[in-house]
Amino acid sequence: MAQEAAEAKINALSVELKLLRKGVGVQAKNLPGVVGEELRAVCGVREDDNPGTVRAKVLAGLRALIDKLPESQRKTARIVLGFGTGADQRYTARLELLGTGADRNIRTMQRRADDVVYLIAEAAYETPSASAGSLVSSEGPWHTSALAVRLTLSGAAAEVFETRRIVSHVAGLEEIEHGVSLARPVSTTGEPDLDGLGIDVVSGGEVHSVRMVSSTRVAFRLRPPRSLDAGEQHEFFFRIRLEELPAPFYCCTPEFPCESFELNVRFDRQEPPQRIWRIDGDLSKDAGDPVPARKPLFLDNAGEVHTGFHDLQPARSYGVGWQPAH
């Protein structure tokens, strides 16, 4: 009987996920209104949750379930549900992404999509205590929903403008941890000064607990104007001015998952780089290595490159690297 009950739940959740994947999938504007009862239970959605909270809980829960799948199935699962795909890319168009080589039979791709939906539903009921609370907490107290960085280079100097939107996973979130790598070692004795390090918080909160975690990396905590509820979003914007970049690359290496990262780099027109490449999910120790084969990027007429990333994984590096002019 227990086995039959479990299979019934898995099948019911599979049906809900098949409805959810239609259209643009999880990117649908009406997502909070179409989430079924089984998925709400799995993701810990409460009756009094507002639409923003429902969306945040469902997205976090689905990401956690996808991460439970075998690595070979995760990309398929993200495409099927609409994670990291174009905002206007509907289900039938996403199905085409599942075809490989000559194997583009629509029935085959539909079968793959159905199989991965069942695996997601199965992962939700691996243990009797599966719930959104455990799913969300496995991703940390918050995650980044959107990160946009504009990097401007002038000779050796650099200026970074960063806008970061975070989503709380817990009630009463009062601060987030942040860190910046510096080019030159500084004293690790005494309390460091953000102004002296060229870091300005322009809007979205205040900084405290500034400290050097190594001779070339400063960490600090950003406090929003008020504590955040679970599922609530908040945006910070700050500027960093560096006399010199640590190395000829700029990366985001998130501690917690990041939904999207948009990076625009404006190079010095007097000293354009010899070549530029995209760093996509490298191990942090390999991010600055110019040897591995990577996708090349090219300057536009304004001397800039722009690239974007979706569904960034913790402890992996994403960004742009380049070979200086000399």
Tab-separated table of C-alpha atoms in Angstrom:
chain	number	residue	atom	x	y	z
A	1	MET	CA	0.000	0.000	0.000
A	2	ALA	CA	2.813	2.397	0.864
A	3	GLN	CA	4.444	1.714	-2.489
A	4	GLU	CA	1.167	2.330	-4.323
A	5	ALA	CA	0.652	5.592	-2.430
A	6	ALA	CA	4.156	6.749	-3.301
A	7	GLU	CA	3.635	5.914	-6.980
A	8	ALA	CA	0.331	7.791	-6.948
A	9	LYS	CA	2.076	10.898	-5.585
A	10	ILE	CA	4.867	10.607	-8.158
A	11	ASN	CA	2.349	10.247	-10.988
A	12	ALA	CA	0.283	13.182	-9.710
A	13	LEU	CA	3.366	15.395	-9.486
A	14	SER	CA	4.441	14.284	-12.959
A	15	VAL	CA	1.111	15.468	-14.352
A	16	GLU	CA	1.533	18.857	-12.663
A	17	LEU	CA	5.084	19.232	-13.979
A	18	LYS	CA	3.917	18.433	-17.512
A	19	LEU	CA	1.405	21.264	-17.237
A	20	LEU	CA	4.061	23.555	-15.784
A	21	ARG	CA	6.498	22.949	-18.642
A	22	LYS	CA	4.038	24.179	-21.274
A	23	GLY	CA	4.571	27.550	-22.913
A	24	VAL	CA	7.649	29.252	-21.472
A	25	GLY	CA	7.729	26.930	-18.446
A	26	VAL	CA	8.976	28.331	-15.154
A	27	GLN	CA	9.432	31.751	-16.751
A	28	ALA	CA	5.673	32.190	-17.146
A	29	LYS	CA	4.266	35.371	-15.603
A	30	ASN	CA	1.348	33.398	-14.154
A	31	LEU	CA	3.559	30.688	-12.617
A	32	PRO	CA	2.274	31.199	-9.026
A	33	GLY	CA	-1.285	30.664	-10.229
A	34	VAL	CA	-0.660	27.415	-12.124
A	35	VAL	CA	1.398	25.542	-9.526
A	36	GLY	CA	-0.460	22.366	-8.583
A	37	GLU	CA	-1.207	21.063	-5.104
A	38	GLU	CA	1.468	18.349	-5.120
A	39	LEU	CA	4.200	20.773	-6.192
A	40	ARG	CA	3.035	23.308	-3.619
A	41	ALA	CA	3.363	20.675	-0.909
A	42	VAL	CA	6.801	19.569	-2.093
A	43	CYS	CA	8.028	23.164	-2.215
A	44	GLY	CA	6.494	24.168	1.128
A	45	VAL	CA	4.131	26.767	-0.309
A	46	ARG	CA	1.647	28.043	2.283
A	47	GLU	CA	-1.877	29.322	1.702
A	48	ASP	CA	-0.914	32.838	2.815
A	49	ASP	CA	2.226	33.094	0.654
A	50	ASN	CA	2.149	35.995	-1.782
A	51	PRO	CA	2.840	35.323	-5.502
A	52	GLY	CA	6.489	36.400	-5.228
A	53	THR	CA	7.075	33.989	-2.378
A	54	VAL	CA	5.318	31.171	-4.262
A	55	ARG	CA	7.517	31.753	-7.308
A	56	ALA	CA	10.724	31.845	-5.255
A	57	LYS	CA	9.874	28.669	-3.335
A	58	VAL	CA	8.882	26.733	-6.460
A	59	LEU	CA	11.990	27.784	-8.401
A	60	ALA	CA	14.289	26.956	-5.490
A	61	GLY	CA	12.551	23.616	-4.927
A	62	LEU	CA	12.740	22.608	-8.590
A	63	ARG	CA	16.421	23.562	-8.795
A	64	ALA	CA	17.157	21.404	-5.779
A	65	LEU	CA	15.251	18.465	-7.274
A	66	ILE	CA	17.071	18.806	-10.599
A	67	ASP	CA	20.385	18.790	-8.743
A	68	LYS	CA	19.413	15.364	-7.351
A	69	LEU	CA	19.257	13.876	-10.848
A	70	PRO	CA	22.160	12.115	-12.547
A	71	GLU	CA	24.437	14.680	-14.147
A	72	SER	CA	23.539	13.439	-17.635
A	73	GLN	CA	19.852	14.343	-17.003
A	74	ARG	CA	20.231	17.777	-15.399
A	75	LYS	CA	20.644	19.784	-18.600
A	76	THR	CA	17.629	18.068	-20.136
A	77	ALA	CA	15.557	18.810	-17.029
A	78	ARG	CA	16.481	22.501	-17.082
A	79	ILE	CA	15.589	22.824	-20.769
A	80	VAL	CA	12.291	20.975	-20.350
A	81	LEU	CA	11.151	23.221	-17.484
A	82	GLY	CA	12.512	26.421	-19.014
A	83	PHE	CA	15.472	27.214	-16.746
A	84	GLY	CA	18.136	29.242	-18.542
A	85	THR	CA	16.316	29.361	-21.886
A	86	GLY	CA	15.009	32.405	-23.731
A	87	ALA	CA	12.144	34.235	-22.066
A	88	ASP	CA	9.996	33.715	-25.168
A	89	GLN	CA	11.167	30.179	-25.995
A	90	ARG	CA	8.111	27.966	-25.834
A	91	TYR	CA	8.033	24.265	-25.026
A	92	THR	CA	8.055	22.981	-28.613
A	93	ALA	CA	11.077	25.159	-29.415
A	94	ARG	CA	12.847	23.947	-26.280
A	95	LEU	CA	12.167	20.350	-27.280
A	96	GLU	CA	14.280	20.885	-30.382
A	97	LEU	CA	17.247	21.640	-28.128
A	98	LEU	CA	17.093	18.051	-26.877
A	99	GLY	CA	17.854	16.622	-30.322
A	100	THR	CA	21.436	15.527	-30.927
A	101	GLY	CA	22.954	15.060	-34.369
A	102	ALA	CA	20.555	13.251	-36.653
A	103	ASP	CA	18.382	12.178	-33.720
A	104	ARG	CA	15.761	14.924	-33.899
A	105	ASN	CA	12.590	12.833	-34.016
A	106	ILE	CA	9.924	14.760	-32.133
A	107	ARG	CA	8.570	11.606	-30.486
A	108	THR	CA	12.035	10.737	-29.197
A	109	MET	CA	12.504	14.205	-27.756
A	110	GLN	CA	9.032	14.141	-26.180
A	111	ARG	CA	9.841	10.792	-24.599
A	112	ARG	CA	13.055	12.216	-23.131
A	113	ALA	CA	11.075	15.128	-21.743
A	114	ASP	CA	8.490	12.810	-20.164
A	115	ASP	CA	11.214	10.591	-18.686
A	116	VAL	CA	13.027	13.481	-17.036
A	117	VAL	CA	9.767	14.866	-15.618
A	118	TYR	CA	9.115	11.488	-13.996
A	119	LEU	CA	12.657	11.458	-12.553
A	120	ILE	CA	12.115	14.920	-11.034
A	121	ALA	CA	8.851	13.767	-9.457
A	122	GLU	CA	10.530	10.613	-8.178
A	123	ALA	CA	13.330	12.674	-6.611
A	124	ALA	CA	10.732	14.683	-4.683
A	125	TYR	CA	9.623	11.573	-2.788
A	126	GLU	CA	12.944	9.863	-2.164
A	127	THR	CA	12.397	10.256	1.568
A	128	PRO	CA	9.148	10.686	3.504
A	129	SER	CA	10.375	14.002	4.896
A	130	ALA	CA	11.036	15.635	1.547
A	131	SER	CA	9.821	19.223	1.764
A	132	ALA	CA	10.622	22.629	0.417
A	133	GLY	CA	12.222	23.620	3.708
A	134	SER	CA	14.948	21.016	3.238
A	135	LEU	CA	15.228	21.753	-0.474
A	136	VAL	CA	15.709	25.450	0.050
A	137	SER	CA	18.065	25.176	3.004
A	138	SER	CA	20.375	22.971	0.957
A	139	GLU	CA	21.027	26.030	-1.215
A	140	GLY	CA	21.930	28.303	1.681
A	141	PRO	CA	20.044	31.205	3.299
A	142	TRP	CA	19.750	33.101	-0.020
A	143	HIS	CA	20.602	32.923	-3.689
A	144	THR	CA	21.219	35.501	-6.415
A	145	SER	CA	18.354	35.835	-8.887
A	146	ALA	CA	20.156	38.354	-11.112
A	147	LEU	CA	23.666	39.794	-11.254
A	148	ALA	CA	24.673	42.501	-13.734
A	149	VAL	CA	28.260	43.767	-13.894
A	150	ARG	CA	29.753	46.517	-16.029
A	151	LEU	CA	33.560	46.502	-16.011
A	152	THR	CA	35.483	49.442	-17.504
A	153	LEU	CA	39.229	49.163	-18.056
A	154	SER	CA	41.607	52.087	-18.439
A	155	GLY	CA	45.226	51.024	-18.636
A	156	ALA	CA	45.833	48.866	-15.562
A	157	ALA	CA	42.988	50.505	-13.610
A	158	ALA	CA	39.459	49.135	-13.495
A	159	GLU	CA	36.042	50.285	-12.353
A	160	VAL	CA	33.278	47.802	-11.585
A	161	PHE	CA	29.575	48.607	-11.317
A	162	GLU	CA	27.615	45.712	-9.834
A	163	THR	CA	23.870	45.303	-9.408
A	164	ARG	CA	22.856	42.179	-7.502
A	165	ARG	CA	19.324	40.979	-6.738
A	166	ILE	CA	19.077	38.303	-4.061
A	167	VAL	CA	16.181	36.116	-2.900
A	168	SER	CA	15.920	35.138	0.752
A	169	HIS	CA	15.321	31.474	1.614
A	170	VAL	CA	14.654	32.145	5.279
A	171	ALA	CA	12.508	34.400	7.402
A	172	GLY	CA	14.332	37.327	8.955
A	173	LEU	CA	17.368	37.466	6.642
A	174	GLU	CA	19.356	40.471	7.855
A	175	GLU	CA	22.591	40.386	5.835
A	176	ILE	CA	24.454	38.745	2.975
A	177	GLU	CA	28.150	37.974	2.727
A	178	HIS	CA	30.201	39.410	-0.127
A	179	GLY	CA	33.843	39.399	-1.156
A	180	VAL	CA	36.194	41.083	-3.620
A	181	SER	CA	39.656	40.042	-4.807
A	182	LEU	CA	42.329	42.731	-4.928
A	183	ALA	CA	45.384	42.967	-7.151
A	184	ARG	CA	48.006	43.758	-4.560
A	185	PRO	CA	48.443	42.415	-1.040
A	186	VAL	CA	47.412	44.790	1.714
A	187	SER	CA	47.993	44.710	5.431
A	188	THR	CA	45.915	42.140	7.266
A	189	THR	CA	46.422	43.874	10.602
A	190	GLY	CA	43.875	46.373	11.804
A	191	GLU	CA	40.392	46.985	10.430
A	192	PRO	CA	40.395	47.603	6.662
A	193	ASP	CA	38.634	50.655	5.272
A	194	LEU	CA	36.300	50.196	2.311
A	195	ASP	CA	36.880	53.725	1.028
A	196	GLY	CA	40.602	53.085	1.013
A	197	LEU	CA	39.982	49.876	-0.947
A	198	GLY	CA	37.862	51.725	-3.496
A	199	ILE	CA	34.519	50.102	-2.637
A	200	ASP	CA	31.356	52.246	-2.470
A	201	VAL	CA	27.876	50.980	-1.694
A	202	VAL	CA	25.677	53.240	-3.766
A	203	SER	CA	22.228	51.929	-2.860
A	204	GLY	CA	20.348	49.072	-1.264
A	205	GLY	CA	21.838	48.906	2.216
A	206	GLU	CA	24.892	49.406	4.367
A	207	VAL	CA	28.192	47.583	4.831
A	208	HIS	CA	29.601	46.246	8.077
A	209	SER	CA	32.076	43.637	9.340
A	210	VAL	CA	34.728	44.536	6.776
A	211	ARG	CA	37.707	42.193	7.108
A	212	MET	CA	40.607	40.772	5.155
A	213	VAL	CA	40.215	37.021	4.644
A	214	SER	CA	43.584	36.858	2.892
A	215	SER	CA	46.226	39.358	1.875
A	216	THR	CA	44.424	39.914	-1.455
A	217	ARG	CA	40.745	39.346	-0.629
A	218	VAL	CA	38.392	41.506	1.394
A	219	ALA	CA	35.048	40.267	2.725
A	220	PHE	CA	32.158	42.307	4.051
A	221	ARG	CA	28.476	41.998	4.879
A	222	LEU	CA	25.681	43.897	3.181
A	223	ARG	CA	22.662	44.736	5.340
A	224	PRO	CA	19.368	45.619	3.597
A	225	PRO	CA	17.224	48.428	5.042
A	226	ARG	CA	15.033	45.809	6.722
A	227	SER	CA	15.123	42.065	7.224
A	228	LEU	CA	13.748	39.935	4.389
A	229	ASP	CA	11.071	37.253	4.541
A	230	ALA	CA	11.454	33.899	2.789
A	231	GLY	CA	10.984	34.410	-0.946
A	232	GLU	CA	11.441	38.181	-0.719
A	233	GLN	CA	13.854	39.879	-3.117
A	234	HIS	CA	16.225	42.783	-2.568
A	235	GLU	CA	18.670	44.631	-4.805
A	236	PHE	CA	22.107	46.071	-3.988
A	237	PHE	CA	24.206	48.323	-6.182
A	238	PHE	CA	27.822	49.232	-5.553
A	239	ARG	CA	30.958	50.420	-7.288
A	240	ILE	CA	34.510	49.132	-6.978
A	241	ARG	CA	37.522	51.132	-8.160
A	242	LEU	CA	40.774	49.191	-8.489
A	243	GLU	CA	44.189	50.574	-9.331
A	244	GLU	CA	44.884	47.238	-10.953
A	245	LEU	CA	42.928	44.049	-11.681
A	246	PRO	CA	44.211	40.918	-9.917
A	247	ALA	CA	44.601	39.153	-13.290
A	248	PRO	CA	43.445	39.553	-16.926
A	249	PHE	CA	40.011	38.057	-16.313
A	250	TYR	CA	36.803	38.881	-14.475
A	251	CYS	CA	34.635	36.123	-13.005
A	252	CYS	CA	31.710	35.470	-10.743
A	253	THR	CA	32.379	32.433	-8.534
A	254	PRO	CA	29.182	32.181	-6.462
A	255	GLU	CA	29.019	30.689	-3.000
A	256	PHE	CA	25.290	30.059	-3.478
A	257	PRO	CA	23.398	29.420	-6.749
A	258	CYS	CA	22.944	32.328	-9.155
A	259	GLU	CA	20.102	32.358	-11.713
A	260	SER	CA	21.644	34.801	-14.184
A	261	PHE	CA	24.838	36.818	-14.659
A	262	GLU	CA	25.205	39.499	-17.339
A	263	LEU	CA	28.733	40.845	-17.873
A	264	ASN	CA	29.769	43.795	-20.022
A	265	VAL	CA	33.470	44.611	-20.324
A	266	ARG	CA	34.655	47.858	-21.913
A	267	PHE	CA	38.332	47.640	-22.842
A	268	ASP	CA	40.823	50.476	-23.174
A	269	ARG	CA	40.601	51.562	-26.825
A	270	GLN	CA	44.303	52.484	-26.765
A	271	GLU	CA	45.353	48.990	-25.702
A	272	PRO	CA	42.818	46.411	-26.912
A	273	PRO	CA	43.542	42.794	-25.922
A	274	GLN	CA	45.055	40.339	-28.371
A	275	ARG	CA	42.225	37.862	-27.791
A	276	ILE	CA	39.206	37.418	-25.507
A	277	TRP	CA	37.398	34.280	-24.372
A	278	ARG	CA	34.386	33.163	-22.353
A	279	ILE	CA	34.896	31.354	-19.034
A	280	ASP	CA	31.902	29.100	-18.463
A	281	GLY	CA	31.725	26.928	-15.346
A	282	ASP	CA	35.472	26.396	-14.860
A	283	LEU	CA	36.950	25.325	-11.561
A	284	SER	CA	38.083	28.502	-9.796
A	285	LYS	CA	41.743	27.463	-9.953
A	286	ASP	CA	41.479	27.101	-13.739
A	287	ALA	CA	39.562	30.311	-14.462
A	288	GLY	CA	42.635	32.384	-15.251
A	289	ASP	CA	44.406	29.718	-17.275
A	290	PRO	CA	44.619	30.881	-20.933
A	291	VAL	CA	45.542	27.420	-22.255
A	292	PRO	CA	42.187	25.513	-22.291
A	293	ALA	CA	40.124	25.842	-25.468
A	294	ARG	CA	37.205	28.191	-24.843
A	295	LYS	CA	34.619	30.066	-26.861
A	296	PRO	CA	36.212	33.224	-28.347
A	297	LEU	CA	34.610	36.635	-27.864
A	298	PHE	CA	35.096	39.685	-30.074
A	299	LEU	CA	35.059	43.425	-29.483
A	300	ASP	CA	32.189	45.437	-30.906
A	301	ASN	CA	32.591	48.882	-32.431
A	302	ALA	CA	32.566	50.463	-28.980
A	303	GLY	CA	35.441	48.289	-27.782
A	304	GLU	CA	33.155	46.179	-25.585
A	305	VAL	CA	32.178	42.542	-25.152
A	306	HIS	CA	28.945	41.318	-23.615
A	307	THR	CA	28.094	37.807	-22.475
A	308	GLY	CA	25.578	36.175	-20.168
A	309	PHE	CA	25.218	33.033	-18.060
A	310	HIS	CA	22.286	31.169	-16.518
A	311	ASP	CA	21.962	28.740	-13.618
A	312	LEU	CA	25.467	29.332	-12.231
A	313	GLN	CA	26.650	26.608	-9.878
A	314	PRO	CA	28.438	27.308	-6.583
A	315	ALA	CA	32.247	27.150	-6.598
A	316	ARG	CA	32.383	27.353	-10.403
A	317	SER	CA	33.672	30.420	-12.260
A	318	TYR	CA	31.859	32.336	-15.015
A	319	GLY	CA	33.100	35.397	-16.865
A	320	VAL	CA	35.550	36.749	-19.426
A	321	GLY	CA	39.298	36.316	-19.820
A	322	TRP	CA	41.697	38.058	-22.180
A	323	GLN	CA	45.281	38.217	-23.336
A	324	PRO	CA	46.624	41.748	-22.834
A	325	ALA	CA	48.056	43.718	-25.740
A	326	HIS	CA	51.564	43.308	-24.291
